[in-house]
Coordinates of C-alpha atoms and ligand atoms in Angstrom, one line a residue:
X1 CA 4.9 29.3 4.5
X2 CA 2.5 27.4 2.8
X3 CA -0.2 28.3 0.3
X4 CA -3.5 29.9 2.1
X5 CA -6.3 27.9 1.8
X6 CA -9.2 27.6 1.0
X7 CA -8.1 26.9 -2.7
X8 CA -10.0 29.3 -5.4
X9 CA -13.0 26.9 -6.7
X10 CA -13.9 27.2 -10.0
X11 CA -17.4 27.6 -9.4
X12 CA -18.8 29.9 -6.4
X13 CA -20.3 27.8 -4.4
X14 CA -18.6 25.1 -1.4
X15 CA -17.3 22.0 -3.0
X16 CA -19.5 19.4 -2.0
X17 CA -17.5 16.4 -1.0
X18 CA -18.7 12.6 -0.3
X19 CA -16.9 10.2 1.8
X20 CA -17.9 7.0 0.7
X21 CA -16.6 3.1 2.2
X22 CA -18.5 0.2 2.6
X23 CA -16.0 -0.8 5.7
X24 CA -15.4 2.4 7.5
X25 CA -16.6 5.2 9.2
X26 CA -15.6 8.0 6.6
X27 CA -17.0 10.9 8.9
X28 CA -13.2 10.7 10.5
X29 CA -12.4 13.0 8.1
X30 CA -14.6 15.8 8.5
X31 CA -12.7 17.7 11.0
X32 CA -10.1 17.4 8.1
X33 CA -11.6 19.3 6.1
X34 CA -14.1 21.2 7.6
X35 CA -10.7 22.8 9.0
X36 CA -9.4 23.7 5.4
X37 CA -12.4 24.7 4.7
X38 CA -15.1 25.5 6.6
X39 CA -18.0 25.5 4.9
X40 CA -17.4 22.5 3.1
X41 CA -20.2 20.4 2.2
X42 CA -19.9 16.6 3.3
X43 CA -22.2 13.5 2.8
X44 CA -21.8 9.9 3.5
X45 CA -23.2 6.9 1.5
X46 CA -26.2 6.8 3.8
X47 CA -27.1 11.2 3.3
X48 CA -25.7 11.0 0.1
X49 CA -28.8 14.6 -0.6
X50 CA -28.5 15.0 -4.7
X51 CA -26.5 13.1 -6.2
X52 CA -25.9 15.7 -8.9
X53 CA -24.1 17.9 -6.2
X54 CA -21.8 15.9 -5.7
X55 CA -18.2 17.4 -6.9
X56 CA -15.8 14.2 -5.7
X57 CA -16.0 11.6 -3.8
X58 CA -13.6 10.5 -0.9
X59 CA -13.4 6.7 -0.9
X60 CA -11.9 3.5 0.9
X61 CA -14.0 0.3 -1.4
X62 CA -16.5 2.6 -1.7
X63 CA -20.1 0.8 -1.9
X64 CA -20.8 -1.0 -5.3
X65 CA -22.0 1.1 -8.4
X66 CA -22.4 4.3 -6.0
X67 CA -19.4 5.8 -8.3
X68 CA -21.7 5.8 -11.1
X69 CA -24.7 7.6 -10.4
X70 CA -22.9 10.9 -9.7
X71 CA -23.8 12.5 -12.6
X72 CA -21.6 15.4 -12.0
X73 CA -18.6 14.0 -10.1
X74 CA -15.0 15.3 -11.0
X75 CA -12.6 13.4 -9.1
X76 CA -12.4 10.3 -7.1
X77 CA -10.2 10.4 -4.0
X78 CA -8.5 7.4 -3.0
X79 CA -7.8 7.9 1.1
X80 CA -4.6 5.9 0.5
X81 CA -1.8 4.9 -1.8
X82 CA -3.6 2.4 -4.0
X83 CA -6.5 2.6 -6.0
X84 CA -7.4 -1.2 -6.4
X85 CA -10.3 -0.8 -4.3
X86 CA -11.8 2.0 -6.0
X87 CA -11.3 0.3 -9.6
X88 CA -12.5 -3.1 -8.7
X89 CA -15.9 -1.6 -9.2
X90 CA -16.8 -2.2 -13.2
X91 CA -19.2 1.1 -13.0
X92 CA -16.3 3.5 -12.2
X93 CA -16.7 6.1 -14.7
X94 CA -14.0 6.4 -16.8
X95 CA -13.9 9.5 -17.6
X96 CA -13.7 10.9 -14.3
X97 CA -9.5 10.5 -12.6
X98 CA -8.7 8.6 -9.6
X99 CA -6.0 10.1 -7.5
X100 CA -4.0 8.5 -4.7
X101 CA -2.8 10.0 -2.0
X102 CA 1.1 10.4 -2.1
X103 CA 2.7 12.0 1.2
X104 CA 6.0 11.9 2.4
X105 CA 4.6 10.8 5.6
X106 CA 3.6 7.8 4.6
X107 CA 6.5 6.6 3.0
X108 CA 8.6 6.8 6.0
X109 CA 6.1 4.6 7.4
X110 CA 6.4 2.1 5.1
X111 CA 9.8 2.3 5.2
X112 CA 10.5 1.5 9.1
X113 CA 7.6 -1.1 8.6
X114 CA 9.8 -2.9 5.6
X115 CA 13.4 -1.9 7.5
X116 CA 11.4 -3.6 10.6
X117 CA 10.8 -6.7 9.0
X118 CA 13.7 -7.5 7.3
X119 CA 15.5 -6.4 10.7
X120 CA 13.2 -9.1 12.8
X121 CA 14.3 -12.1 10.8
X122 CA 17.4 -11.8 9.5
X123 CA 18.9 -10.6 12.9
X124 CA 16.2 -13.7 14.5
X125 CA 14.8 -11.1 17.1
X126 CA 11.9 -13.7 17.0
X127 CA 14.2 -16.1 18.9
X128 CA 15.5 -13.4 21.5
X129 CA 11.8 -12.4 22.4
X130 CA 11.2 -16.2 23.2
X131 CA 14.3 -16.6 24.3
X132 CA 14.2 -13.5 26.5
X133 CA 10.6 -14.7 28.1
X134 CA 12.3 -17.6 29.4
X135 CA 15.6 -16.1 30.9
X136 CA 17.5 -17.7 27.8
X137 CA 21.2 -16.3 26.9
X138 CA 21.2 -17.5 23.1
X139 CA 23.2 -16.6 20.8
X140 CA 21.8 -16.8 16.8
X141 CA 24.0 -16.5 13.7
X142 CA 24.6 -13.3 13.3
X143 CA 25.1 -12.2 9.2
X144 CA 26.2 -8.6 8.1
X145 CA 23.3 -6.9 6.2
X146 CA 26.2 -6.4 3.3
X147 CA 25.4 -10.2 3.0
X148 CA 21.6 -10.2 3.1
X149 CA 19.8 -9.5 0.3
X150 CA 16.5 -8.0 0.1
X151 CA 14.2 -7.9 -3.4
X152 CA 11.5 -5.1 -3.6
X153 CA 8.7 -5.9 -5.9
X154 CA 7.1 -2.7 -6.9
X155 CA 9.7 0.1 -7.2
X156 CA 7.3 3.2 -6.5
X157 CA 6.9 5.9 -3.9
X158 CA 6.7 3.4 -1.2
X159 CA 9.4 0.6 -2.7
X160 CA 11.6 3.3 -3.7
X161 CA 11.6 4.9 -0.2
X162 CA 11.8 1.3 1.3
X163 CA 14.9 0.2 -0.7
X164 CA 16.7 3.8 0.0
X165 CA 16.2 3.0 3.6
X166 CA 17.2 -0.4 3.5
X167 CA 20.4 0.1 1.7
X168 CA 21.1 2.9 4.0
X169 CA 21.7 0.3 6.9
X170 CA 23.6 -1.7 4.4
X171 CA 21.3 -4.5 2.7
X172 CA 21.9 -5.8 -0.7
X173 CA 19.1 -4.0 -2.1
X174 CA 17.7 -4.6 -5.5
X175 CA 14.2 -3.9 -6.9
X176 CA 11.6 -4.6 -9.6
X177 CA 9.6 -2.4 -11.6
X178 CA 7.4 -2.9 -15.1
X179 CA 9.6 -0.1 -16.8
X180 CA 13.2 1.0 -16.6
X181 CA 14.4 2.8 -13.5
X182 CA 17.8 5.1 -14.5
X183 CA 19.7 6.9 -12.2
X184 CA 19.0 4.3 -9.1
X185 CA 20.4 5.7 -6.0
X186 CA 23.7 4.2 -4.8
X187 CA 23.3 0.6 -3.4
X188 CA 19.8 -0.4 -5.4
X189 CA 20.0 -2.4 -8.3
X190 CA 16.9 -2.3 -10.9
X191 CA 15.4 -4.9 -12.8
X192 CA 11.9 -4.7 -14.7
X193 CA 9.5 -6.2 -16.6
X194 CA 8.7 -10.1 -16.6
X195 CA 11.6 -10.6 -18.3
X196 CA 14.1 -9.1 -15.3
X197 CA 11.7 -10.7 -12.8
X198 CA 14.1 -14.5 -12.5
X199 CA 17.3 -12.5 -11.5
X200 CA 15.5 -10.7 -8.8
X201 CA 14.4 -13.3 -7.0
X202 CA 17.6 -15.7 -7.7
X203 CA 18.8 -13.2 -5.2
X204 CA 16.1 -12.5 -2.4
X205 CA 17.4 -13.4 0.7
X206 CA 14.0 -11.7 1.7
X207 CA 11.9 -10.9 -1.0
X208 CA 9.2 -7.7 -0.1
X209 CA 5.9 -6.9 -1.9
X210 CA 4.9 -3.3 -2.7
X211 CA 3.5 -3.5 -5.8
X212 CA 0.4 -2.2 -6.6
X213 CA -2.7 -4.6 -7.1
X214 CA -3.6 -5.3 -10.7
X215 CA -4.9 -7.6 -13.1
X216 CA -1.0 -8.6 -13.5
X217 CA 0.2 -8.5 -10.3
X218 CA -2.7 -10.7 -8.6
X219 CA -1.1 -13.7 -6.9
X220 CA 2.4 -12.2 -7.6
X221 CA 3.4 -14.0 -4.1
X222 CA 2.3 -17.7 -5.1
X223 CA 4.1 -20.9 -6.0
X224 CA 6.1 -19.7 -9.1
X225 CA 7.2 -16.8 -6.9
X226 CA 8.6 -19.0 -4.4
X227 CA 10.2 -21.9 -6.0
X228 CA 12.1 -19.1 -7.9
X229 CA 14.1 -17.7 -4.6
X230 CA 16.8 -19.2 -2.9
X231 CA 16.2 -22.1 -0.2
X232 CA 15.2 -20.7 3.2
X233 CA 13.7 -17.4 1.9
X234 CA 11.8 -14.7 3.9
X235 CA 8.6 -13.3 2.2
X236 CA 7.1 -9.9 3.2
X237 CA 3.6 -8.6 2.0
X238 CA 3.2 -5.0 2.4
X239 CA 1.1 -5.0 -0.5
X240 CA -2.3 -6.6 -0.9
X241 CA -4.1 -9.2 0.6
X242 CA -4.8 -10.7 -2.9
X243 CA -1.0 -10.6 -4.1
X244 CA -0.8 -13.6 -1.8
X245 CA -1.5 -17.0 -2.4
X246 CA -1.8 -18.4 1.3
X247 CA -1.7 -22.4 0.7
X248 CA 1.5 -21.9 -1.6
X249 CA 2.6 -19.6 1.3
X250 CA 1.7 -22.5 3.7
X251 CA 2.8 -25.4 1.8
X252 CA 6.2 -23.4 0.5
X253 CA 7.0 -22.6 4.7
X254 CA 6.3 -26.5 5.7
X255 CA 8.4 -27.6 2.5
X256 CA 11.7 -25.6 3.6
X257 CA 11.7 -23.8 0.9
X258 CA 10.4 -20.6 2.7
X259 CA 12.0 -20.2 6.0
X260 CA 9.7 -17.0 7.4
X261 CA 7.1 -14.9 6.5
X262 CA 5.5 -11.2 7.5
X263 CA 2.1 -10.5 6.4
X264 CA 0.8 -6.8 6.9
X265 CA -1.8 -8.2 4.0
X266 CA -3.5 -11.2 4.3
X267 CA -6.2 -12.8 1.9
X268 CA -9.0 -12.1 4.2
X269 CA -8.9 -8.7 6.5
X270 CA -9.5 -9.0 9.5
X271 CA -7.5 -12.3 8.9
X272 CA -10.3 -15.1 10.5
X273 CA -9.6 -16.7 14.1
X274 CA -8.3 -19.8 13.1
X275 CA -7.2 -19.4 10.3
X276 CA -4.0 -21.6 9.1
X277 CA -1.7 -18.5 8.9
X278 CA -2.6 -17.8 12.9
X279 CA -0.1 -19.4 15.2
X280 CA 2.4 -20.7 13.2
X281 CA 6.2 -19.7 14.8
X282 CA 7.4 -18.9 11.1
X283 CA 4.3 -16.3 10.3
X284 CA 3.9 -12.7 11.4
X285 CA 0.3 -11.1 10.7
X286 CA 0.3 -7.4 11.3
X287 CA -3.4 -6.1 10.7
X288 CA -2.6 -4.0 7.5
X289 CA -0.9 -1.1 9.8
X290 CA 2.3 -0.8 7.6
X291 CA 1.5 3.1 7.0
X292 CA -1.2 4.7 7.4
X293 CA -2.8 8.4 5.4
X294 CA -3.4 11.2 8.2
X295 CA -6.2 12.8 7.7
X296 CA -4.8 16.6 7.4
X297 CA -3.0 14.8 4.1
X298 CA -5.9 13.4 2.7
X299 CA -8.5 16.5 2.8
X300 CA -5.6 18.8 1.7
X301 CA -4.9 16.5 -1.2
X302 CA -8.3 15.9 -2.2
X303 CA -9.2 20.1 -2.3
X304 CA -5.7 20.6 -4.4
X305 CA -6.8 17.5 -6.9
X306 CA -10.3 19.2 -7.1
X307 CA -9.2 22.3 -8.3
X308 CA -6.7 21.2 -10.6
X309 CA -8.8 19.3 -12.1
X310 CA -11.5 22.0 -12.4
X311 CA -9.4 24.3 -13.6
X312 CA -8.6 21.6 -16.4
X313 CA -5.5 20.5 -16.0
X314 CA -4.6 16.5 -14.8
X315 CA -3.5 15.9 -11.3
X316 CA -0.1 14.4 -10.6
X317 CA -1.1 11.8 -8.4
X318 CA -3.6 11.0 -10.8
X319 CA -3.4 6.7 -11.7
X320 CA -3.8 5.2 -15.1
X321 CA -7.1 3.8 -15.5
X322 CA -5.6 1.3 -18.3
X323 CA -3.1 0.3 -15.8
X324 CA -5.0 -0.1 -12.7
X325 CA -2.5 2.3 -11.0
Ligands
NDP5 P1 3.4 3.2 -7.0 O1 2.2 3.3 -8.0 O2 4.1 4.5 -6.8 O3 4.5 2.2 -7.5 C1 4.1 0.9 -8.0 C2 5.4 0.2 -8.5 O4 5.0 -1.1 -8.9 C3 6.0 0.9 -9.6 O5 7.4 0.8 -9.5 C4 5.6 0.0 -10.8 O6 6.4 0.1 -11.9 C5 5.5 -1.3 -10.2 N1 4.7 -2.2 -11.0 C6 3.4 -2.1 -11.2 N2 2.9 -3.2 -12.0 C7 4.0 -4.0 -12.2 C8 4.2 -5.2 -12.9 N3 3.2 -5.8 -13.6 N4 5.5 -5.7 -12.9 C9 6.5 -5.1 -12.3 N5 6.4 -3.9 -11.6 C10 5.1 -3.4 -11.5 O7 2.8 2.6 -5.7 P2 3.3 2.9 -4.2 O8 4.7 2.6 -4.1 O9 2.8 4.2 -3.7 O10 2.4 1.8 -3.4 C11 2.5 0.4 -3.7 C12 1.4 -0.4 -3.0 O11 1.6 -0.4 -1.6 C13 0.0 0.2 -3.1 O12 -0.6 0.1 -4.4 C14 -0.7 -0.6 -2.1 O13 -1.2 -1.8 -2.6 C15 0.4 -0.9 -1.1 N6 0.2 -0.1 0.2 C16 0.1 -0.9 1.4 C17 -0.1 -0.2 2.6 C18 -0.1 -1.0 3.8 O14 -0.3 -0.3 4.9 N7 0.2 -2.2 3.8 C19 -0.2 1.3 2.6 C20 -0.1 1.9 1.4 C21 0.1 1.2 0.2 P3 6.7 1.4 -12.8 O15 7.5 2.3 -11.9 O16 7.4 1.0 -14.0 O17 5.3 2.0 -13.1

């Protein structure tokens, strides 16, 4: 049984809650809530009412400098796993802790979108869909997973789960992380920091990007990247649009020296009608559908978060404001 909501509030009067995005139609998650708690006060950017009411805010790139003017505002929700949206905005208030959300949920996701992709090429289901549209019996080379190896950039929640998975069915799996990772689970293989970053991708026979996006990771998939994995690599951006540098991607796939890549993030979302990475036999675009936050997650999160932190104490799933995650 879990704990009965609605969660004791500090002070005695509804939480008032805004759900702010300059790109979506926040009001999705009303019901959420409004189902936790009914009387639950919501506003959007457009009915934002006082602005001093305003106890947290529920945000996807929430619009610019809104953050700042609520006075009295004690948390900032992120509705997903990263919170690069949320600080990309210089008048974020510092004082006041982003959380992300962190559900089990969504890491399965993630992981069957990675497992999926890795899957696709290495086993060249690519071919057998064409092949298979025009009555084709083909045989491709078919390589053991104990001889593929996949890197994952970005050992957290998701890359963690992702690797697990992936080693499960029997990849090579090794990962990368900015600080130590002890006590790895059988069949991962940790390296960190910049210094442990050549050896990981010496051995990506697909390389997979879940880090989060910050000031240091930016670009992460760009020329230096590529020229460092082996001949005939597959890249896979499950990250963010802007860890990818899309004419290094380009001129990396027509040079050879990337064989195949799968973008759930692309540089521009919605990725443009003709754009170069459209069309091409050795690009997959998914539209950033790797995993996705159910609602029910997202309120119950965001009413836990709120009364931890009003009752003064520092959520878990609270990100570093120093660094950017
Ligand atoms: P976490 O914050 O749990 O993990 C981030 C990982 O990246 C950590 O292992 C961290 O290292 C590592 N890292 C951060 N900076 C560096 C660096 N400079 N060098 C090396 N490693 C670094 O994030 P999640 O796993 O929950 O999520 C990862 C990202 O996935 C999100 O930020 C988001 O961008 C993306 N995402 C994409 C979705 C999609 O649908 N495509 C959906 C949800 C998320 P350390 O452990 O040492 O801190």
């Amino acid at each position: 049984m879990s704990a009965p909501f609605p969660p004791a509030m500090a002070s005695d009067r509804p939480p008032r809650i805004a759900l702010l995005s300059r790109v979506l139609d926040m009001r999705y998650l009303a019901p959420a809530f409004q189902a936790l708690r009914p009387d639950i006060e919501w506003r959007t950017a457009d009915d934002l009412g006082d602005p001093a009411r305003i106890d947290a805010a529920v945000c996807w790139l929430p619009p610019a400098g809104l953050l700042g003017t609520l006075p009295n505002l004690r948390l900032i929700q992120s509705i997903g796993a990263g919170v690069d949206h949320i600080y990309a905005d210089p008048a974020v208030p510092r004082q006041v802790p982003v959380c992300r959300v962190s559900e089990a949920g969504m890491s399965a996701g993630m992981s069957s979108y990675v497992a999926w992709a890795v899957i696709n090429h290495h086993r060249h289901f690519p071919d057998y869909v064409r092949n298979c549209a025009a009555g084709i019996w083909r045989e491709s080379p078919i390589v053991p997973p104990s001889e593929h190896r996949v890197a994952i950039a970005g050992l957290g929640r998701l890359g963690l789960a992702a690797a697990s998975a992936l080693a499960a069915l029997g990849y090579r799996v090794s990962g990368w992380s900015r600080t130590p990772k002890p006590g790895l689970p059988p069949g991962i293989t940790g390296h960190h920091g910049a210094d442990g970053l050549p050896a990981l991708l010496a051995e990506a026979d697909t390389l997979v990007c879940l880090l989060p996006l910050t000031d240091e990771t930016r670009g992460f998939l760009g020329a230096a990247t590529f020229a460092q994995l082996p001949r005939g690599a597959h890249v896979v951006n499950a990250g963010r649009g802007e860890h990818l540098d899309a004419d290094a991607l380009l001129a990396a796939l027509d040079s050879g020296q990337l064989a195949y890549a799968t973008l759930d993030a692309t540089p521009r979302e919605p990725l443009p009608p003709g754009h170069a990475l459209w069309r091409r036999r050795d690009v997959l675009v998914t539209p950033h559908i790797a995993t996705r936050t159910p609602a029910a997650a997202i309120a119950r999160q965001t009413l836990e978060n709120l009364r931890t932190v009003l009752e003064g104490r520092r959520p878990d799933t609270c990100a570093d404001a120093d660094l950017g995650y």
